[in-house]
Coordinates of C-alpha atoms and ligand atoms in Angstrom, one line a residue:
Chain A
M1376 CA 111.3 84.5 112.1
L1377 CA 108.5 83.6 109.5
S1378 CA 106.1 83.5 112.2
F1379 CA 107.3 85.8 114.3
L1380 CA 107.1 88.3 111.0
G1381 CA 103.1 86.5 110.8
Y1382 CA 102.6 87.7 114.3
A1383 CA 103.3 91.3 113.5
M1384 CA 101.8 91.4 110.1
R1385 CA 98.5 89.8 112.1
R1386 CA 99.1 92.6 115.1
T1387 CA 99.7 95.6 112.9
F1388 CA 96.7 94.9 110.7
R1389 CA 94.5 94.5 113.7
N1390 CA 95.2 97.9 115.2
M1391 CA 95.0 99.3 112.0
R1392 CA 91.5 98.3 112.0
G1393 CA 91.4 98.9 115.5
N1394 CA 91.7 102.2 114.8
L1395 CA 90.3 102.2 111.2
F1396 CA 89.1 106.3 111.1
P1397 CA 92.7 107.7 112.2
N1398 CA 94.1 104.9 109.8
L1399 CA 92.7 106.4 107.0
T1400 CA 92.5 109.9 108.0
A1401 CA 96.1 109.3 107.8
I1402 CA 96.7 108.0 105.1
A1403 CA 94.5 110.3 102.6
T1404 CA 96.3 113.3 104.2
I1405 CA 99.6 112.0 103.1
G1406 CA 98.3 111.0 99.9
I1407 CA 97.0 114.3 99.0
S1408 CA 99.8 116.1 100.4
L1409 CA 101.9 113.8 98.3
L1410 CA 99.5 114.5 95.3
I1411 CA 100.8 118.2 95.3
F1412 CA 103.9 117.8 95.9
S1413 CA 104.4 115.2 93.2
S1414 CA 101.8 117.5 90.5
F1415 CA 104.6 119.8 91.4
S1416 CA 107.1 117.8 90.7
L1417 CA 105.0 116.9 87.0
I1418 CA 104.5 120.3 86.1
A1419 CA 108.5 120.8 86.6
F1420 CA 109.7 118.2 85.0
N1421 CA 107.4 118.9 82.1
L1422 CA 108.7 122.5 82.1
A1423 CA 112.6 121.2 82.0
S1424 CA 112.0 118.2 78.8
L1425 CA 110.4 121.6 77.3
L1426 CA 113.9 123.4 77.6
K1427 CA 115.3 120.8 77.0
V1428 CA 113.6 120.7 73.7
W1429 CA 114.4 124.4 73.0
E1430 CA 118.2 123.6 73.7
E1431 CA 118.3 120.8 71.3
K1432 CA 116.9 123.1 69.1
F1433 CA 119.9 126.0 69.6
E1434 CA 120.4 128.4 66.8
A1435 CA 121.3 132.1 66.4
I1436 CA 119.8 133.3 62.6
A1437 CA 121.8 135.9 61.0
Y1438 CA 119.1 138.0 58.1
L1439 CA 121.2 138.8 55.6
K1440 CA 120.3 142.1 53.6
R1441 CA 118.0 142.4 50.8
G1442 CA 119.6 141.9 47.2
I1443 CA 123.0 139.9 48.4
S1444 CA 123.5 137.8 44.9
L1445 CA 124.1 134.2 45.1
D1446 CA 127.7 133.9 44.8
E1447 CA 128.0 136.4 48.0
V1448 CA 126.1 133.8 50.0
E1449 CA 127.9 131.1 49.1
E1450 CA 130.7 133.1 50.4
L1451 CA 129.7 133.7 53.7
L1452 CA 128.3 130.3 54.2
K1453 CA 131.5 128.4 53.6
R1454 CA 132.9 131.2 56.0
I1455 CA 130.7 130.5 58.4
R1456 CA 131.1 126.5 58.3
Q1457 CA 134.7 128.0 59.1
L1458 CA 133.9 129.1 62.6
D1459 CA 134.8 127.5 65.6
G1460 CA 131.7 125.4 67.0
V1461 CA 129.7 125.1 64.4
E1462 CA 127.3 122.4 63.1
T1463 CA 125.6 122.7 61.1
V1464 CA 124.6 126.3 58.7
N1465 CA 121.2 126.1 56.0
Y1466 CA 120.7 128.6 53.6
I1467 CA 117.0 129.6 54.3
S1468 CA 115.5 131.4 51.1
P1469 CA 113.0 133.9 51.0
F1470 CA 111.0 131.3 49.5
D1471 CA 111.6 128.5 52.5
A1472 CA 110.8 131.2 54.9
M1473 CA 107.3 131.2 53.7
A1474 CA 106.4 127.5 53.4
F1475 CA 108.0 127.9 57.1
M1476 CA 105.4 130.4 58.2
E1477 CA 102.5 128.4 56.5
E1478 CA 102.8 125.7 58.2
R1479 CA 103.2 127.9 61.2
L1480 CA 100.1 129.2 60.7
G1481 CA 98.0 126.2 59.7
G1482 CA 94.5 126.9 59.3
Q1483 CA 95.0 130.5 59.2
K1484 CA 98.1 130.6 56.3
N1485 CA 94.7 132.6 53.9
L1486 CA 96.6 136.0 56.1
L1487 CA 99.3 135.0 53.6
E1488 CA 97.8 135.6 50.8
G1489 CA 98.9 138.6 48.1
I1490 CA 102.1 138.5 50.2
Q1491 CA 105.1 138.3 47.8
P1492 CA 107.6 135.9 49.4
A1493 CA 110.3 138.2 48.4
I1494 CA 109.5 141.0 51.1
L1495 CA 110.8 138.7 53.3
P1496 CA 114.4 138.1 54.3
S1497 CA 117.2 135.1 53.4
S1498 CA 118.6 133.9 56.0
I1499 CA 121.3 131.8 57.3
E1500 CA 120.4 129.0 60.4
I1501 CA 123.5 128.4 62.3
R1502 CA 123.5 124.9 64.7
L1503 CA 126.0 124.4 67.4
K1504 CA 128.5 121.9 67.9
K1505 CA 126.7 120.6 71.3
D1506 CA 129.9 120.8 73.5
Y1507 CA 129.5 125.1 72.7
W1508 CA 126.4 125.7 73.8
G1509 CA 126.1 128.6 76.3
R1510 CA 126.3 132.0 76.3
T1511 CA 130.4 132.9 75.9
K1512 CA 130.4 131.2 72.4
I1513 CA 127.5 132.4 70.6
E1514 CA 128.3 135.9 71.8
E1515 CA 131.6 135.0 69.9
I1516 CA 130.4 133.6 66.9
V1517 CA 127.6 136.1 67.3
S1518 CA 130.6 139.5 67.1
G1519 CA 132.6 137.7 65.2
L1520 CA 130.1 137.7 62.1
E1521 CA 128.8 141.3 63.6
G1522 CA 131.5 143.4 61.3
V1523 CA 129.9 141.9 58.0
P1524 CA 128.4 144.0 55.5
Q1525 CA 126.1 141.4 54.3
I1526 CA 124.4 140.8 57.7
E1527 CA 121.9 142.7 59.2
E1528 CA 120.6 141.1 61.9
I1529 CA 121.6 138.4 63.8
Q1530 CA 119.5 137.2 66.1
Y1531 CA 120.0 133.9 68.8
G1532 CA 117.6 132.4 71.2
Q1533 CA 119.4 132.6 74.3
E1534 CA 117.4 135.1 76.1
W1535 CA 114.3 133.1 76.1
I1536 CA 115.0 130.4 76.9
E1537 CA 118.0 131.9 80.6
T1538 CA 114.7 133.7 81.1
F1539 CA 112.5 130.2 80.3
S1540 CA 114.8 128.3 83.0
V1541 CA 114.8 130.9 85.6
I1542 CA 110.7 129.8 85.6
V1543 CA 112.1 125.9 85.3
K1544 CA 114.4 127.1 88.6
L1545 CA 112.0 128.3 90.5
A1546 CA 108.7 125.6 89.8
R1547 CA 111.8 123.4 91.3
V1548 CA 112.5 125.6 94.1
T1549 CA 108.7 125.7 94.9
Q1550 CA 108.4 122.2 94.9
W1551 CA 110.8 121.3 97.3
I1552 CA 109.9 124.1 99.6
L1553 CA 106.7 123.1 99.3
G1554 CA 107.5 119.1 99.9
G1555 CA 110.5 119.8 102.9
L1556 CA 106.7 122.1 104.8
L1557 CA 104.4 118.6 103.6
L1558 CA 106.6 116.0 104.7
A1559 CA 107.3 117.3 108.0
A1560 CA 103.3 117.6 108.1
I1561 CA 103.2 114.0 106.8
I1562 CA 105.5 112.6 110.0
F1563 CA 103.7 114.5 112.0
I1564 CA 100.5 113.2 111.2
I1565 CA 102.0 109.7 110.7
S1566 CA 103.7 109.7 114.3
N1567 CA 100.6 111.2 115.7
T1568 CA 98.8 108.8 114.3
L1569 CA 100.4 106.3 116.2
Q1570 CA 100.8 107.7 118.8
L1571 CA 96.4 107.1 119.3
T1572 CA 97.6 103.4 118.4
I1573 CA 99.7 103.2 121.0
S1574 CA 97.7 104.6 123.6
S1575 CA 94.8 102.3 122.9
R1576 CA 97.6 99.6 123.1
K1577 CA 98.4 101.1 125.9
E1578 CA 97.3 97.1 128.5
E1579 CA 98.6 95.6 126.1
I1580 CA 101.8 96.9 125.4
E1581 CA 102.6 96.9 129.4
A1582 CA 101.9 93.4 129.7
M1583 CA 104.5 92.9 126.7
Q1584 CA 107.2 94.3 128.8
M1585 CA 106.3 92.7 132.1
S1586 CA 106.5 89.7 130.0
G1587 CA 110.2 90.5 128.7
A1588 CA 108.7 91.1 125.6
S1589 CA 111.9 92.5 123.9
P1590 CA 111.7 96.3 121.9
A1591 CA 112.2 95.6 118.4
F1592 CA 109.3 92.8 119.4
I1593 CA 106.8 95.5 120.4
Q1594 CA 107.6 98.0 118.3
I1595 CA 107.7 96.4 114.6
P1596 CA 104.2 96.4 114.5
Y1597 CA 103.8 100.2 115.2
Y1598 CA 106.6 100.4 112.3
M1599 CA 104.7 98.1 110.1
E1600 CA 101.7 100.4 110.7
G1601 CA 103.6 103.7 110.0
F1602 CA 105.4 101.6 106.7
F1603 CA 101.7 101.3 105.6
Q1604 CA 100.1 104.3 105.3
G1605 CA 102.7 105.9 103.7
L1606 CA 103.2 103.6 101.4
L1607 CA 98.8 103.4 101.1
G1608 CA 99.3 107.4 101.1
A1609 CA 102.3 107.7 98.7
C1610 CA 99.7 105.4 96.2
M1611 CA 97.2 107.2 96.3
A1612 CA 99.2 110.3 95.5
A1613 CA 100.7 107.9 92.1
G1614 CA 96.8 107.2 91.5
L1615 CA 95.9 110.3 91.3
L1616 CA 98.3 111.9 89.7
F1617 CA 97.6 109.7 86.8
L1618 CA 94.5 110.0 86.6
L1619 CA 94.5 114.0 87.0
Y1620 CA 97.8 113.2 84.4
Q1621 CA 95.1 111.9 82.1
V1622 CA 91.8 114.4 83.0
V1623 CA 95.0 116.9 81.4
L1624 CA 95.4 115.0 78.4
V1625 CA 91.9 115.3 77.6
A1626 CA 91.1 118.5 78.4
I1627 CA 94.3 120.2 77.4
T1628 CA 96.1 118.8 74.4
P1629 CA 92.7 119.5 71.1
L1630 CA 93.3 123.1 72.8
M1631 CA 97.0 123.5 71.7
K1632 CA 97.6 124.6 68.1
G1633 CA 100.5 125.2 65.4
W1634 CA 103.6 125.2 67.2
L1635 CA 101.8 123.7 70.8
A1636 CA 100.4 121.0 69.9
G1637 CA 103.8 119.5 69.2
I1638 CA 104.6 119.8 72.6
P1639 CA 104.4 116.8 74.1
I1640 CA 102.3 116.4 78.1
L1641 CA 104.7 113.7 80.0
F1642 CA 104.2 111.7 82.8
L1643 CA 106.5 110.9 85.3
P1644 CA 109.3 108.2 84.5
W1645 CA 109.1 105.8 86.5
E1646 CA 111.9 106.1 89.0
T1647 CA 109.9 109.3 90.2
I1648 CA 107.6 107.3 90.9
A1649 CA 109.0 105.0 92.7
R1650 CA 111.1 107.6 94.1
I1651 CA 108.2 109.1 95.7
L1652 CA 106.3 105.7 96.8
L1653 CA 109.9 105.0 98.5
G1654 CA 109.2 108.4 100.0
G1655 CA 106.0 107.3 101.8
M1656 CA 108.2 103.9 102.7
V1657 CA 110.7 105.9 104.7
L1658 CA 108.8 109.3 106.3
G1659 CA 106.2 106.5 107.5
L1660 CA 108.7 104.6 109.1
F1661 CA 110.3 107.7 110.3
G1662 CA 107.1 109.2 112.1
S1663 CA 106.5 105.4 113.6
F1664 CA 110.7 105.7 115.0
L1665 CA 109.3 108.9 117.1
A1666 CA 106.0 108.2 118.0
S1667 CA 108.1 104.6 119.3
M1668 CA 111.3 107.2 120.8
R1669 CA 108.5 108.5 122.5
F1670 CA 105.9 106.4 123.7
L1671 CA 107.2 102.7 123.4
R1672 CA 110.0 103.2 125.7
Y1673 CA 110.6 100.1 128.2
G1674 CA 109.3 102.2 131.6
R1675 CA 112.8 103.0 134.2
Chain B
M819 CA 120.0 85.2 143.5
I820 CA 119.5 88.1 144.7
Q821 CA 121.9 90.6 145.6
M822 CA 120.9 94.7 146.8
F823 CA 124.2 96.5 148.6
S824 CA 122.9 99.5 150.1
I825 CA 119.8 100.6 148.0
S826 CA 118.1 104.1 148.7
K827 CA 115.2 104.5 147.2
T828 CA 114.2 108.6 147.2
Y829 CA 110.8 109.5 145.2
P830 CA 110.6 112.4 143.2
S831 CA 107.9 113.4 145.5
R832 CA 111.4 113.6 148.1
I833 CA 109.5 110.5 150.2
T834 CA 112.9 107.9 150.9
V835 CA 111.0 104.7 150.4
L836 CA 113.8 102.6 150.9
S837 CA 117.5 103.5 153.0
D838 CA 120.9 101.7 153.2
L839 CA 119.2 98.2 152.7
H840 CA 121.3 94.8 152.3
L841 CA 120.2 92.0 151.0
E842 CA 121.1 88.8 150.0
I843 CA 118.8 85.9 148.9
Q844 CA 120.6 83.0 147.0
A845 CA 119.1 80.3 144.5
G846 CA 116.0 77.9 145.6
E847 CA 114.5 80.9 148.4
F848 CA 111.4 81.7 149.7
V849 CA 111.4 84.7 151.6
F850 CA 108.9 87.2 152.5
V851 CA 109.3 90.8 152.6
A852 CA 106.8 91.7 155.1
G853 CA 105.5 95.2 156.0
P854 CA 103.3 97.9 156.2
S855 CA 101.1 99.5 153.8
G856 CA 103.8 102.1 152.5
S857 CA 106.8 100.5 153.6
G858 CA 107.9 99.9 149.9
K859 CA 107.4 95.9 149.3
S860 CA 105.8 97.0 146.2
T861 CA 109.2 99.0 145.8
L862 CA 111.8 96.5 146.6
L863 CA 109.3 94.6 143.6
R864 CA 109.6 97.0 140.9
I865 CA 113.2 97.2 141.7
L866 CA 113.9 93.9 141.4
F867 CA 112.0 93.3 138.2
G868 CA 113.2 96.9 137.0
A869 CA 109.9 98.7 136.4
E870 CA 112.2 101.1 139.2
K871 CA 115.4 102.6 139.3
P872 CA 116.9 102.6 143.4
S873 CA 118.2 106.4 144.0
S874 CA 121.5 104.8 144.9
G875 CA 123.2 101.4 145.6
E876 CA 123.7 98.1 143.4
V877 CA 121.5 95.5 142.5
I878 CA 122.1 92.3 141.3
V879 CA 119.4 89.3 139.7
N880 CA 120.2 86.4 138.5
G881 CA 123.4 87.4 137.4
I882 CA 122.4 90.4 135.5
R883 CA 124.5 94.1 137.0
L884 CA 120.6 96.4 136.2
T885 CA 122.5 99.5 138.2
R886 CA 124.9 99.4 134.9
P887 CA 124.6 102.6 134.1
G888 CA 122.6 102.7 130.3
F889 CA 121.4 99.0 131.3
K890 CA 119.1 98.6 128.5
K891 CA 118.5 94.2 128.7
I892 CA 115.5 95.0 131.1
H893 CA 113.2 91.8 128.7
R894 CA 116.6 90.0 129.3
L895 CA 115.7 89.3 133.2
R896 CA 112.3 89.5 132.9
R897 CA 112.3 86.3 130.4
T898 CA 113.8 84.6 133.4
M899 CA 110.7 85.8 135.9
G900 CA 107.4 84.9 136.9
I901 CA 105.6 88.6 137.6
I902 CA 103.0 88.9 139.9
S903 CA 102.3 92.6 140.4
P904 CA 99.2 95.2 139.8
D905 CA 101.5 96.3 136.9
F906 CA 101.0 93.3 135.3
K907 CA 97.7 93.3 134.6
L908 CA 95.3 91.0 132.5
L909 CA 93.7 91.8 129.7
E910 CA 90.3 92.0 129.0
N911 CA 90.0 91.9 125.4
R912 CA 91.3 88.3 125.5
N913 CA 90.0 84.8 127.2
V914 CA 91.4 83.0 130.5
M915 CA 93.9 80.5 128.1
E916 CA 95.0 83.5 125.8
N917 CA 96.2 85.4 129.1
V918 CA 97.8 82.8 130.4
A919 CA 99.5 81.7 127.0
F920 CA 100.4 85.5 126.7
P921 CA 104.4 85.7 128.0
L922 CA 104.9 82.6 125.9
E923 CA 102.8 84.4 122.6
V924 CA 105.7 87.3 122.9
K925 CA 108.6 84.8 124.0
G926 CA 107.7 83.2 120.9
H927 CA 107.0 79.8 121.9
A928 CA 105.8 77.3 119.3
P929 CA 102.1 76.8 119.8
N930 CA 101.5 72.7 121.3
E931 CA 104.2 74.2 123.6
I932 CA 102.5 77.1 124.5
E933 CA 99.2 75.1 124.5
G934 CA 100.9 72.5 127.2
K935 CA 102.2 74.8 129.1
V936 CA 99.0 77.0 129.3
S937 CA 96.5 73.9 129.9
G938 CA 99.4 72.8 133.0
A939 CA 99.0 76.2 134.8
L940 CA 95.3 76.4 134.5
R941 CA 95.5 73.0 135.6
R942 CA 97.6 73.5 138.8
V943 CA 95.8 76.8 139.5
G944 CA 92.2 75.1 139.7
L945 CA 91.4 76.6 135.9
Q946 CA 90.9 73.8 133.7
Q947 CA 87.4 74.4 133.3
R948 CA 87.1 78.5 132.9
E949 CA 89.9 78.3 129.8
K950 CA 87.4 80.1 127.3
D951 CA 85.5 82.4 130.0
S952 CA 86.4 85.7 129.5
I953 CA 88.4 87.8 132.1
L954 CA 85.5 90.1 132.9
S955 CA 82.8 87.3 134.0
L956 CA 85.8 86.3 136.9
S957 CA 86.0 87.0 140.9
A958 CA 88.9 89.1 142.1
G959 CA 89.7 85.3 143.9
E960 CA 89.9 84.1 139.6
K961 CA 91.4 86.7 138.4
Q962 CA 94.1 86.5 141.4
Q963 CA 94.5 82.8 139.3
V964 CA 94.8 83.8 136.6
V965 CA 97.3 86.1 137.2
V966 CA 99.0 83.1 139.3
A967 CA 99.2 80.6 137.0
R968 CA 100.2 83.1 133.3
A969 CA 102.9 84.1 136.4
L970 CA 104.2 80.4 136.2
V971 CA 103.2 79.2 133.1
D972 CA 107.0 79.4 131.5
D973 CA 108.3 77.5 134.2
P974 CA 110.3 80.4 136.2
Q975 CA 114.2 80.6 137.6
L976 CA 112.3 84.0 139.6
L977 CA 108.8 84.6 141.4
L978 CA 108.1 87.8 141.8
A979 CA 104.7 88.1 144.0
D980 CA 103.5 91.1 145.5
E981 CA 100.8 90.1 147.9
P982 CA 99.5 87.6 145.7
T983 CA 96.5 86.4 148.1
G984 CA 95.8 90.3 148.9
V985 CA 92.4 89.3 147.7
L986 CA 92.5 85.8 148.3
D987 CA 89.8 84.2 151.0
N988 CA 91.6 82.5 153.8
R989 CA 90.9 79.0 151.5
M990 CA 91.7 80.3 148.7
T991 CA 95.1 81.7 150.3
E992 CA 95.7 78.6 151.7
E993 CA 95.9 76.6 148.0
M994 CA 97.5 79.4 146.9
M995 CA 100.4 79.4 150.0
E996 CA 100.6 75.3 148.2
I997 CA 101.3 76.0 144.4
F998 CA 104.1 78.4 146.1
S999 CA 105.5 75.7 147.9
E1000 CA 105.1 73.0 145.3
L1001 CA 107.7 75.8 142.8
H1002 CA 109.7 76.3 146.0
Q1003 CA 110.1 72.6 146.2
K1004 CA 111.2 72.2 142.3
G1005 CA 113.1 74.7 142.8
T1006 CA 112.1 78.2 142.0
T1007 CA 113.2 81.1 144.1
I1008 CA 110.3 83.2 145.6
V1009 CA 110.5 86.7 147.0
F1010 CA 106.7 87.0 148.4
A1011 CA 105.6 90.6 149.7
T1012 CA 103.4 90.7 151.9
Q1013 CA 101.2 92.5 155.2
D1014 CA 99.5 89.9 156.5
T1015 CA 101.6 89.1 158.7
S1016 CA 99.6 85.9 160.6
L1017 CA 101.1 84.4 156.6
V1018 CA 104.5 85.0 157.8
Q1019 CA 103.8 83.6 161.4
R1020 CA 102.5 80.4 159.5
Y1021 CA 104.4 79.1 157.4
P1022 CA 108.5 78.8 157.9
H1023 CA 110.3 80.6 155.1
R1024 CA 112.8 83.8 156.1
M1025 CA 111.4 86.8 157.0
I1026 CA 113.3 90.1 154.8
P1027 CA 110.7 93.3 157.6
L1028 CA 110.6 97.0 156.1
S1029 CA 109.0 99.4 158.6
A1030 CA 107.2 102.7 157.2
G1031 CA 108.8 105.5 156.9
G1032 CA 111.8 104.6 155.0
R1033 CA 114.1 102.9 157.9
G1034 CA 114.4 100.0 155.7
V1035 CA 115.1 96.6 157.2
V1036 CA 114.9 96.3 161.1
E1037 CA 116.5 92.5 160.6
Q1038 CA 116.9 89.8 159.7
S1039 CA 114.7 86.8 161.4
E1040 CA 115.4 83.2 160.1
G1041 CA 111.8 82.5 159.9
V1042 CA 109.5 81.4 162.6
Ligands
LIG1277 N1 106.0 106.5 141.6 C1 106.1 106.9 143.1 N2 106.0 108.3 142.8 C2 106.4 108.3 144.4 N3 105.8 107.7 145.4 C3 105.4 107.3 145.5 C4 105.8 106.2 144.2 N4 105.0 104.9 144.4 C5 104.9 104.5 145.7 N5 105.4 105.6 146.5 C6 105.2 105.3 147.6 O1 106.3 105.2 148.5 C7 106.3 104.4 149.6 C8 105.7 103.0 149.5 O2 105.0 102.3 148.6 P1 105.4 101.0 148.1 O3 103.7 101.1 147.1 O4 106.5 100.8 147.6 O5 104.4 100.5 149.5 P2 103.3 99.1 150.3 O6 105.1 98.6 150.8 O7 104.6 98.7 148.5 O8 102.1 99.4 150.3 P3 101.2 98.7 150.2 O9 101.3 97.5 151.1 O10 100.1 99.4 150.3 O11 101.0 98.4 148.8 C9 104.7 105.3 149.6 O12 104.3 105.9 150.7 C10 104.6 105.5 148.2 O13 102.9 106.6 148.6
LIG1278 MG1 102.4 97.3 147.3

């Protein structure tokens, strides 16, 4: 068994060396295809994790009318705290709001010079319990508070998050459509490269068939060739993707200022990388399977 | 060893090569298949080693029914056979020794066993001096010797030989027939296709005559 594997390996590498250029072309094409696919995965992954960060900050802000006494605020806080699904409630005074804006503006905080905190409204930040995230619950709470005379306006980020999640979905869909097309291309490329190898080994294959080699014995080196093409292509894609990621990090991170600076740019988790490698191997095997079905039949 | 019941073969080109052929060859027999060019000798042998399907009829070789619907074990069959046929070409990128070793390698024999068998087979055909030579450096007759060595290297139970002496001169033909007789004496079943009637007359083996035009077997004569 071991000696058979060694023999099959030797045949595989001899075949690949014998058709070096088509093999390299196939590997490079597979690598680039998978790179395109995984770049989209990376973008979609980052957008999705950004979305998650924002969803976690899910909250409604009730802006209060001017000139409300602290007692009234206390009263209101107590009332909101008792509402179903509310996790925390925070009072933000005009001074807090001022400090927050200064922080956000960073180097440009001189814009705020001369502005009195008193012109800013005070507000109440309402954060929901995790189980209550979602449109219906927040709307219930919002409509419950709408009649309260001390409240000027209630804002919540739901709409914005929904738009953004559509973008994320779009990126995912593009990823899979593109992925499907590239998948077909990869299988086609592998199967054709193998067809080339097989036809260049035609006499040897015929001699094997005449000698009574089992179909598996004949096919395994071609499966291995497809497997290696897929694996090497996927490795190349993963390597290039990582390089690309580093370039983006170096080039873009310094440009991200203010609140953007807080957004981490992530690389794909290793499970996804493993899945891409596995995908490459499976595609390679599948392509070689197709080629062998077409060209390696025991003739009769 | 071989049974054929009512075998017919019509190629897609509508040439009927064999029609309603009945044939039984016992284990250990030496049989000539003789007939003019185009009479279907190669077709008959190709059916026996599973390269061709008969259009109708039943074929059983070495207990394996080749005409069973969905039959997929051609390789099992060929493992016990030695085949000399234009379908089984020598590999020009390998030397003499490697070509003879090829069927053993494919069947997964151990290297030291392969070495012994190969040198034995080459000695038998008289090519032991040329074992490292390229196939391209051999004459047609010498190539045929390599083909024969390769066919008998694994001591086959059944030897199917399609015009093994076709390109050989008289002296070499005699030598080759000597080798075949030796094999036959050791118990190998031999089916030998040839259009050389003088050969058939010189050796006292059963002959299966095929005639041109698909009339199949005319009669079965018992040697000469
Ligand atoms: N694959 C094929 N397709 C169509 N016709 C074929 C095929 N193989 C053989 N034939 C035809 O069948 C007939 C018998 O061919 P075959 O090779 O069996 O004859 P043969 O007795 O071996 O002849 P030879 O002595 O010249 O080798 C010929 O007329 C040939 O043209
Ligand atoms: Mg012939």
